[in-house]
GROMACS .gro file of C-alpha atoms in nm:
model
  400
    1MET     CA    1   0.021  -0.026  -0.004
    2GLU     CA    2   0.310   0.211   0.065
    3LYS     CA    3   0.441   0.158  -0.222
    4ARG     CA    4   0.123   0.247  -0.447
    5LYS     CA    5   0.087   0.562  -0.249
    6VAL     CA    6   0.474   0.666  -0.322
    7ILE     CA    7   0.461   0.597  -0.738
    8GLU     CA    8   0.167   0.845  -0.691
    9ILE     CA    9   0.339   1.051  -0.586
   10LEU     CA   10   0.620   1.047  -0.762
   11LYS     CA   11   0.400   1.036  -1.128
   12GLY     CA   12   0.242   1.348  -0.932
   13LYS     CA   13   0.581   1.577  -0.938
   14VAL     CA   14   0.666   1.435  -1.293
   15ILE     CA   15   0.363   1.588  -1.431
   16ARG     CA   16   0.347   1.892  -1.268
   17ARG     CA   17   0.752   1.937  -1.415
   18ILE     CA   18   0.643   1.898  -1.706
   19THR     CA   19   0.258   2.112  -1.750
   20PHE     CA   20   0.597   2.382  -1.574
   21SER     CA   21   0.797   2.280  -1.847
   22LEU     CA   22   0.548   2.332  -2.109
   23LEU     CA   23   0.418   2.704  -1.983
   24SER     CA   24   0.802   2.824  -1.923
   25SER     CA   25   0.818   2.763  -2.282
   26VAL     CA   26   0.481   2.910  -2.423
   27ILE     CA   27   0.564   3.244  -2.169
   28PHE     CA   28   0.934   3.266  -2.238
   29LEU     CA   29   0.935   3.187  -2.649
   30THR     CA   30   1.027   3.483  -2.917
   31GLY     CA   31   0.983   3.509  -3.230
   32CYS     CA   32   1.296   3.537  -3.484
   33TRP     CA   33   1.346   3.888  -3.512
   34SER     CA   34   1.456   3.900  -3.902
   35SER     CA   35   1.108   3.699  -4.016
   36ARG     CA   36   0.846   3.753  -4.248
   37GLU     CA   37   0.513   3.693  -4.346
   38VAL     CA   38   0.543   3.423  -4.654
   39GLU     CA   39   0.280   3.675  -4.853
   40ASP     CA   40   0.569   3.938  -4.840
   41LEU     CA   41   0.807   3.722  -4.966
   42ALA     CA   42   0.959   3.668  -5.334
   43ILE     CA   43   1.066   3.297  -5.350
   44ILE     CA   44   1.302   3.238  -5.584
   45THR     CA   45   1.300   2.910  -5.773
   46LEU     CA   46   1.597   2.914  -6.055
   47ILE     CA   47   1.861   3.154  -6.114
   48GLY     CA   48   2.016   3.196  -6.433
   49LEU     CA   49   2.409   3.403  -6.483
   50ASP     CA   50   2.501   3.530  -6.818
   51ARG     CA   51   2.779   3.716  -6.948
   52VAL     CA   52   2.590   4.004  -7.226
   53THR     CA   53   2.710   4.263  -7.429
   54GLU     CA   54   2.525   4.614  -7.367
   55GLY     CA   55   2.659   4.914  -7.575
   56GLY     CA   56   3.021   4.773  -7.619
   57VAL     CA   57   3.007   4.732  -7.273
   58ASP     CA   58   3.030   4.370  -7.111
   59LYS     CA   59   2.833   4.262  -6.807
   60TRP     CA   60   2.673   4.042  -6.607
   61GLN     CA   61   2.307   3.934  -6.665
   62VAL     CA   62   2.108   3.756  -6.365
   63SER     CA   63   1.797   3.617  -6.447
   64SER     CA   64   1.518   3.478  -6.165
   65LYS     CA   65   1.221   3.256  -6.196
   66ILE     CA   66   0.989   3.378  -5.905
   67PHE     CA   67   0.690   3.189  -5.735
   68LYS     CA   68   0.383   3.371  -5.778
   69PRO     CA   69   0.055   3.146  -5.650
   70LEU     CA   70  -0.230   3.264  -5.829
   71ALA     CA   71  -0.488   3.487  -5.705
   72GLN     CA   72  -0.806   3.401  -5.582
   73LYS     CA   73  -1.149   3.573  -5.529
   74LYS     CA   74  -1.278   3.550  -5.134
   75ASP     CA   75  -1.379   3.246  -5.033
   76GLU     CA   76  -1.217   3.068  -5.317
   77VAL     CA   77  -0.903   2.855  -5.262
   78ALA     CA   78  -0.688   2.940  -5.533
   79LYS     CA   79  -0.609   2.649  -5.807
   80GLY     CA   80  -0.217   2.589  -5.948
   81THR     CA   81   0.092   2.806  -5.899
   82THR     CA   82   0.303   2.990  -6.136
   83GLU     CA   83   0.702   3.132  -6.193
   84ILE     CA   84   0.723   3.496  -6.317
   85LEU     CA   85   1.049   3.601  -6.521
   86VAL     CA   86   1.278   3.911  -6.464
   87LYS     CA   87   1.624   3.971  -6.476
   88GLY     CA   88   1.873   4.264  -6.424
   89THR     CA   89   2.222   4.387  -6.553
   90GLY     CA   90   2.518   4.534  -6.417
   91MET     CA   91   2.924   4.577  -6.437
   92THR     CA   92   2.920   4.369  -6.120
   93ILE     CA   93   2.688   4.025  -5.987
   94GLN     CA   94   2.540   4.248  -5.728
   95GLU     CA   95   2.485   4.515  -5.939
   96ALA     CA   96   2.261   4.312  -6.118
   97ASP     CA   97   2.048   4.141  -5.858
   98LEU     CA   98   2.019   4.446  -5.725
   99GLU     CA   99   1.900   4.610  -6.059
  100TYR     CA  100   1.582   4.359  -6.053
  101LEU     CA  101   1.530   4.290  -5.722
  102LYS     CA  102   1.446   4.667  -5.593
  103ARG     CA  103   1.179   4.670  -5.858
  104MET     CA  104   1.034   4.403  -5.618
  105PRO     CA  105   0.740   4.474  -5.384
  106ARG     CA  106   0.833   4.208  -5.204
  107PHE     CA  107   1.161   4.070  -5.021
  108PRO     CA  108   1.407   3.801  -5.209
  109PHE     CA  109   1.400   3.430  -5.045
  110PHE     CA  110   1.663   3.203  -5.215
  111GLY     CA  111   1.579   2.873  -4.971
  112HIS     CA  112   1.392   2.759  -5.203
  113MET     CA  113   1.644   2.763  -5.531
  114SER     CA  114   1.658   2.410  -5.672
  115SER     CA  115   1.917   2.455  -5.991
  116PHE     CA  116   2.155   2.772  -6.075
  117VAL     CA  117   2.214   2.777  -6.464
  118ILE     CA  118   2.572   2.953  -6.593
  119GLY     CA  119   2.495   3.029  -6.965
  120GLU     CA  120   2.832   2.963  -7.182
  121GLU     CA  121   2.976   3.299  -7.228
  122ALA     CA  122   3.018   3.340  -6.820
  123ALA     CA  123   3.140   2.939  -6.775
  124LYS     CA  124   3.415   3.015  -7.043
  125GLU     CA  125   3.505   3.339  -6.868
  126SER     CA  126   3.580   3.273  -6.471
  127VAL     CA  127   3.313   3.049  -6.242
  128GLU     CA  128   3.582   3.157  -5.939
  129GLU     CA  129   3.386   3.492  -5.860
  130VAL     CA  130   3.025   3.350  -5.997
  131MET     CA  131   3.073   3.030  -5.693
  132SER     CA  132   3.252   3.273  -5.409
  133ILE     CA  133   2.968   3.498  -5.427
  134HIS     CA  134   2.713   3.173  -5.406
  135LEU     CA  135   2.880   3.037  -5.138
  136ALA     CA  136   2.887   3.404  -4.965
  137HIS     CA  137   2.433   3.431  -4.978
  138VAL     CA  138   2.336   3.289  -4.688
  139GLN     CA  139   2.009   3.167  -4.789
  140ASP     CA  140   2.145   2.953  -5.086
  141ARG     CA  141   2.091   2.590  -5.070
  142PRO     CA  142   2.457   2.395  -5.131
  143ARG     CA  143   2.202   2.148  -5.240
  144SER     CA  144   2.128   2.254  -5.499
  145PHE     CA  145   2.162   2.186  -5.848
  146LEU     CA  146   2.430   2.338  -6.086
  147LEU     CA  147   2.391   2.316  -6.500
  148VAL     CA  148   2.594   2.525  -6.809
  149THR     CA  149   2.399   2.590  -7.106
  150LYS     CA  150   2.500   2.662  -7.495
  151GLY     CA  151   2.415   3.036  -7.505
  152GLU     CA  152   2.265   3.204  -7.248
  153ALA     CA  153   2.096   3.112  -6.881
  154LEU     CA  154   1.804   3.347  -6.973
  155ASP     CA  155   1.708   3.104  -7.233
  156ILE     CA  156   1.644   2.838  -7.044
  157LEU     CA  157   1.436   3.057  -6.789
  158GLY     CA  158   1.163   3.135  -7.044
  159ALA     CA  159   1.154   2.784  -7.082
  160GLU     CA  160   0.782   2.583  -7.061
  161PRO     CA  161   0.784   2.268  -6.880
  162GLU     CA  162   0.644   1.974  -7.098
  163LEU     CA  163   0.488   1.749  -6.778
  164ALA     CA  164   0.614   1.962  -6.410
  165SER     CA  165   0.408   2.220  -6.287
  166THR     CA  166   0.700   2.449  -6.332
  167ILE     CA  167   1.039   2.489  -6.560
  168SER     CA  168   1.237   2.486  -6.207
  169LYS     CA  169   1.029   2.165  -6.104
  170GLU     CA  170   1.101   1.994  -6.442
  171ILE     CA  171   1.459   2.055  -6.388
  172THR     CA  172   1.515   1.958  -6.120
  173GLY     CA  173   1.293   1.636  -6.161
  174ILE     CA  174   1.508   1.574  -6.436
  175VAL     CA  175   1.858   1.581  -6.301
  176GLU     CA  176   1.824   1.454  -5.961
  177ASP     CA  177   1.767   1.112  -6.107
  178LYS     CA  178   1.662   1.057  -6.443
  179ALA     CA  179   1.960   1.198  -6.626
  180ARG     CA  180   2.266   0.967  -6.463
  181LYS     CA  181   1.999   0.647  -6.476
  182PHE     CA  182   1.954   0.669  -6.903
  183GLY     CA  183   2.322   0.742  -6.934
  184THR     CA  184   2.239   1.133  -7.049
  185ALA     CA  185   2.405   1.338  -6.747
  186MET     CA  186   2.409   1.331  -6.418
  187GLY     CA  187   2.303   1.573  -6.140
  188VAL     CA  188   2.540   1.844  -5.992
  189THR     CA  189   2.559   2.024  -5.691
  190SER     CA  190   2.665   2.300  -5.556
  191VAL     CA  191   2.905   2.164  -5.280
  192GLN     CA  192   3.042   1.855  -5.572
  193PHE     CA  193   3.115   2.138  -5.806
  194ILE     CA  194   3.341   2.331  -5.554
  195GLU     CA  195   3.508   2.046  -5.450
  196CYS     CA  196   3.629   1.962  -5.794
  197LEU     CA  197   3.708   2.327  -5.846
  198LEU     CA  198   3.910   2.277  -5.523
  199SER     CA  199   4.049   1.966  -5.640
  200GLN     CA  200   4.389   1.948  -5.678
  201ASP     CA  201   4.371   1.634  -5.872
  202ARG     CA  202   4.069   1.666  -6.084
  203ASP     CA  203   3.885   1.930  -6.370
  204ALA     CA  204   3.499   1.983  -6.305
  205TYR     CA  205   3.184   1.977  -6.526
  206LEU     CA  206   2.847   2.043  -6.544
  207PRO     CA  207   2.520   1.818  -6.682
  208GLN     CA  208   2.445   2.022  -6.980
  209ILE     CA  209   2.116   2.203  -7.071
  210ASN     CA  210   1.995   2.294  -7.408
  211LEU     CA  211   1.632   2.472  -7.506
  212VAL     CA  212   1.410   2.177  -7.772
  213TYR     CA  213   1.101   2.280  -7.932
  214PRO     CA  214   0.848   1.961  -7.870
  215ASP     CA  215   0.629   2.069  -8.194
  216LYS     CA  216   0.837   2.175  -8.453
  217GLU     CA  217   0.481   2.328  -8.617
  218GLU     CA  218   0.466   2.539  -8.313
  219SER     CA  219   0.862   2.688  -8.318
  220GLU     CA  220   0.710   2.950  -8.025
  221MET     CA  221   0.693   2.611  -7.763
  222LYS     CA  222   1.035   2.595  -7.595
  223SER     CA  223   1.129   2.369  -7.343
  224ILE     CA  224   1.404   2.180  -7.168
  225GLU     CA  225   1.647   1.898  -7.244
  226ILE     CA  226   2.009   1.789  -7.025
  227GLU     CA  227   2.229   1.580  -7.190
  228GLY     CA  228   2.596   1.604  -7.195
  229PHE     CA  229   2.840   1.724  -6.999
  230GLY     CA  230   3.001   2.089  -6.990
  231VAL     CA  231   3.396   2.019  -6.938
  232PHE     CA  232   3.618   2.313  -6.720
  233ARG     CA  233   3.970   2.353  -6.693
  234GLY     CA  234   4.019   2.494  -6.355
  235PRO     CA  235   3.795   2.758  -6.363
  236LYS     CA  236   3.706   2.776  -6.709
  237LEU     CA  237   3.498   2.599  -6.918
  238VAL     CA  238   3.682   2.467  -7.212
  239GLY     CA  239   3.446   2.219  -7.435
  240TRP     CA  240   3.134   2.015  -7.437
  241LEU     CA  241   3.111   1.647  -7.472
  242SER     CA  242   2.808   1.486  -7.694
  243LYS     CA  243   2.527   1.255  -7.581
  244GLU     CA  244   2.765   0.898  -7.627
  245GLN     CA  245   3.069   1.047  -7.442
  246ALA     CA  246   2.848   1.160  -7.190
  247THR     CA  247   2.746   0.784  -7.211
  248GLY     CA  248   3.107   0.719  -7.138
  249PHE     CA  249   3.196   0.948  -6.903
  250LEU     CA  250   2.930   0.824  -6.649
  251PHE     CA  251   3.054   0.453  -6.709
  252LEU     CA  252   3.424   0.573  -6.677
  253CYS     CA  253   3.353   0.739  -6.356
  254GLN     CA  254   3.224   0.428  -6.203
  255LYS     CA  255   2.848   0.558  -6.219
  256GLU     CA  256   2.600   0.313  -6.162
  257ILE     CA  257   2.396   0.354  -6.495
  258THR     CA  258   2.036   0.122  -6.510
  259GLY     CA  259   1.816   0.212  -6.792
  260ALA     CA  260   2.071   0.336  -6.983
  261SER     CA  261   2.006   0.191  -7.399
  262ILE     CA  262   2.298   0.181  -7.649
  263ILE     CA  263   2.241   0.112  -8.007
  264ILE     CA  264   2.430  -0.174  -8.127
  265PRO     CA  265   2.439  -0.297  -8.533
  266VAL     CA  266   2.353  -0.629  -8.549
  267GLN     CA  267   2.609  -0.901  -8.727
  268ASP     CA  268   2.547  -0.818  -9.098
  269GLY     CA  269   2.636  -0.434  -8.986
  270GLU     CA  270   2.273  -0.308  -9.164
  271THR     CA  271   2.110  -0.350  -8.867
  272HIS     CA  272   2.050  -0.268  -8.530
  273PHE     CA  273   1.888  -0.354  -8.168
  274THR     CA  274   1.914  -0.161  -7.838
  275TYR     CA  275   2.057  -0.344  -7.581
  276THR     CA  276   1.948  -0.115  -7.205
  277ILE     CA  277   2.152  -0.167  -6.912
  278ASN     CA  278   2.043  -0.326  -6.593
  279ILE     CA  279   2.310  -0.347  -6.395
  280SER     CA  280   2.707  -0.183  -6.448
  281LYS     CA  281   2.975  -0.197  -6.271
  282THR     CA  282   3.335  -0.020  -6.345
  283ASP     CA  283   3.692  -0.032  -6.182
  284VAL     CA  284   3.944   0.155  -6.257
  285LYS     CA  285   4.340   0.086  -6.167
  286PRO     CA  286   4.604   0.301  -6.180
  287GLU     CA  287   4.979   0.186  -6.243
  288MET     CA  288   5.281   0.343  -6.228
  289GLU     CA  289   5.589   0.116  -6.382
  290GLU     CA  290   5.947   0.261  -6.447
  291GLY     CA  291   5.771   0.586  -6.407
  292LYS     CA  292   5.504   0.564  -6.736
  293LEU     CA  293   5.152   0.571  -6.614
  294SER     CA  294   4.865   0.372  -6.720
  295PHE     CA  295   4.522   0.291  -6.621
  296THR     CA  296   4.304  -0.087  -6.710
  297VAL     CA  297   3.943  -0.019  -6.721
  298ASN     CA  298   3.729  -0.279  -6.647
  299VAL     CA  299   3.324  -0.256  -6.737
  300GLN     CA  300   3.093  -0.543  -6.605
  301LEU     CA  301   2.709  -0.519  -6.787
  302LYS     CA  302   2.435  -0.732  -6.809
  303GLY     CA  303   2.134  -0.581  -6.944
  304THR     CA  304   1.863  -0.682  -7.199
  305ILE     CA  305   1.789  -0.677  -7.565
  306TRP     CA  306   1.420  -0.595  -7.707
  307GLU     CA  307   1.471  -0.542  -8.066
  308THR     CA  308   1.590  -0.852  -8.210
  309GLY     CA  309   1.744  -0.639  -8.538
  310GLY     CA  310   1.537  -0.953  -8.711
  311ILE     CA  311   1.767  -1.209  -8.601
  312GLU     CA  312   1.689  -1.548  -8.402
  313LEU     CA  313   1.860  -1.463  -8.110
  314THR     CA  314   2.000  -1.842  -8.017
  315GLU     CA  315   2.304  -1.925  -7.770
  316GLU     CA  316   2.540  -1.889  -8.025
  317ASN     CA  317   2.384  -1.562  -8.173
  318ILE     CA  318   2.330  -1.431  -7.807
  319LYS     CA  319   2.781  -1.491  -7.771
  320LYS     CA  320   2.831  -1.280  -8.088
  321GLU     CA  321   2.639  -1.027  -8.015
  322GLU     CA  322   2.793  -0.978  -7.679
  323GLU     CA  323   3.167  -0.939  -7.865
  324ILE     CA  324   3.008  -0.621  -8.038
  325ILE     CA  325   2.859  -0.474  -7.747
  326ASN     CA  326   3.148  -0.542  -7.551
  327GLU     CA  327   3.349  -0.376  -7.886
  328THR     CA  328   3.057  -0.060  -7.920
  329ILE     CA  329   3.094   0.039  -7.579
  330GLU     CA  330   3.492   0.059  -7.557
  331LYS     CA  331   3.460   0.246  -7.849
  332ILE     CA  332   3.228   0.510  -7.678
  333CYS     CA  333   3.462   0.514  -7.374
  334MET     CA  334   3.792   0.530  -7.587
  335SER     CA  335   3.570   0.856  -7.732
  336THR     CA  336   3.543   1.041  -7.396
  337ILE     CA  337   3.911   0.951  -7.317
  338LYS     CA  338   3.994   1.080  -7.637
  339LYS     CA  339   3.769   1.429  -7.594
  340ALA     CA  340   3.934   1.427  -7.246
  341LYS     CA  341   4.329   1.439  -7.367
  342GLU     CA  342   4.195   1.699  -7.665
  343LEU     CA  343   4.045   1.937  -7.409
  344ASP     CA  344   4.344   1.932  -7.119
  345SER     CA  345   4.109   1.830  -6.890
  346GLU     CA  346   4.090   1.540  -6.586
  347PHE     CA  347   3.720   1.488  -6.582
  348LEU     CA  348   3.742   1.116  -6.574
  349GLY     CA  349   3.903   1.102  -6.234
  350PHE     CA  350   4.205   0.880  -6.330
  351MET     CA  351   4.403   1.092  -6.123
  352GLN     CA  352   4.226   1.116  -5.876
  353LYS     CA  353   4.215   0.755  -5.824
  354LEU     CA  354   4.602   0.736  -5.810
  355HIS     CA  355   4.571   1.011  -5.611
  356GLN     CA  356   4.367   0.784  -5.352
  357VAL     CA  357   4.537   0.382  -5.412
  358ASN     CA  358   4.919   0.504  -5.479
  359PRO     CA  359   4.972   0.825  -5.302
  360ASP     CA  360   5.383   0.782  -5.353
  361ALA     CA  361   5.363   0.748  -5.663
  362TRP     CA  362   5.084   1.083  -5.701
  363GLN     CA  363   5.380   1.261  -5.543
  364GLU     CA  364   5.585   1.184  -5.830
  365VAL     CA  365   5.340   1.289  -6.068
  366LYS     CA  366   5.155   1.593  -5.884
  367GLU     CA  367   5.345   1.905  -5.960
  368GLU     CA  368   5.293   1.796  -6.407
  369TRP     CA  369   4.930   1.591  -6.328
  370ARG     CA  370   4.726   1.710  -6.604
  371GLU     CA  371   5.082   1.612  -6.848
  372THR     CA  372   5.138   1.309  -6.652
  373PHE     CA  373   4.768   1.181  -6.770
  374GLN     CA  374   4.800   1.306  -7.130
  375GLU     CA  375   5.094   1.012  -7.175
  376ALA     CA  376   4.921   0.774  -6.982
  377LYS     CA  377   4.822   0.459  -7.170
  378ILE     CA  378   4.436   0.379  -7.107
  379GLU     CA  379   4.244   0.042  -7.188
  380VAL     CA  380   3.953  -0.008  -7.194
  381ILE     CA  381   3.776  -0.378  -7.144
  382VAL     CA  382   3.436  -0.406  -7.151
  383LYS     CA  383   3.227  -0.758  -7.034
  384SER     CA  384   2.859  -0.784  -7.153
  385LYS     CA  385   2.578  -0.992  -7.052
  386VAL     CA  386   2.253  -1.033  -7.254
  387LEU     CA  387   2.027  -1.167  -6.949
  388ASN     CA  388   1.710  -1.200  -7.136
  389THR     CA  389   1.558  -1.086  -7.470
  390GLY     CA  390   1.217  -0.990  -7.349
  391ARG     CA  391   0.940  -1.209  -7.424
  392MET     CA  392   1.066  -1.399  -7.827
  393SER     CA  393   1.384  -1.544  -7.893
  394LYS     CA  394   1.255  -1.614  -8.220
  395ARG     CA  395   1.156  -1.395  -8.501
  396LEU     CA  396   0.796  -1.368  -8.556
  397GLU     CA  397   0.758  -1.502  -8.915
  398ILE     CA  398   0.405  -1.328  -9.089
  399LYS     CA  399   0.306  -1.514  -9.384
  400GLU     CA  400   0.254  -1.208  -9.695
   0.00000   0.00000   0.00000
């Protein structure tokens, strides 16, 4: 009996303490001095940066997509949202920012910015100043995506979404996951890009975004396509990778690809079939012998053939087609390596791999690491496997 009374007394004390703590929190709780109502904010979702010429003077051009709730009548729920496009120019990036921000009745808020698009001329000049300002801004998200475009970023921000509700959501949806899975590009965040820029053993890269016209008859309708990469040497853009070279890059930089489709010639060389990759694995092995550097890249693939190109995929034919798949993908990878050496940009990460697995060898070449990469011998070995051939293994013969 006494024990029960003690327990009840203890429970009462605990409840009173919790109640007191909650009441104290409510009494002494204060709001943030710098907080603003959401209706007073201009929520920026997408930013573009260009280098343009006005009246013979080179200037910075900053463009932004601003989230704008649709107007609603009294006692009626607003249906959907939209974005508006604004821009400003100036001798500095900050002046260009202020040039359009001063026209806005709301306070800018960058906390929901999903992507940052850099125009070709701005990227060629240098991204050092751009990224310095990006890092210094307290509201910018370090996980926002960076992209580069041929032409002006302003045009990208003016594009129309095809499936998403806004262009910023469409860009994020593609670059976040879909592009890498289909082997056409790969998302790069602000943090990842800055890491490459500061790296002593690797050059940077960004996914390429360009305009497309889904309806050729309606030329005014323009959307976006994320395919390929822009390649940097230090802080400057030096060239571009095509769609095929982008696929080769994803193989070489050891990124898992699931869903990418490679067009493969059939044995006769006149027709083609599609090899869809289900599983991919890449291993890069650097070797240093007698002061000479070499790399062996082993790529293992498993995939499906959905189109047979008119041949019956017997066990013997499948083995022959696997050999053709190996040769085709090896050529794609070697094309990317050749492009890297042409641009004198080591964006592949091979020298970074050497630095990681053989620090002593890295110490020998670190002062001339790009030159060492240029002279390095690189061998690519692809081993593919056809897991299945869709629903049919035999050719469908229809009588005339």
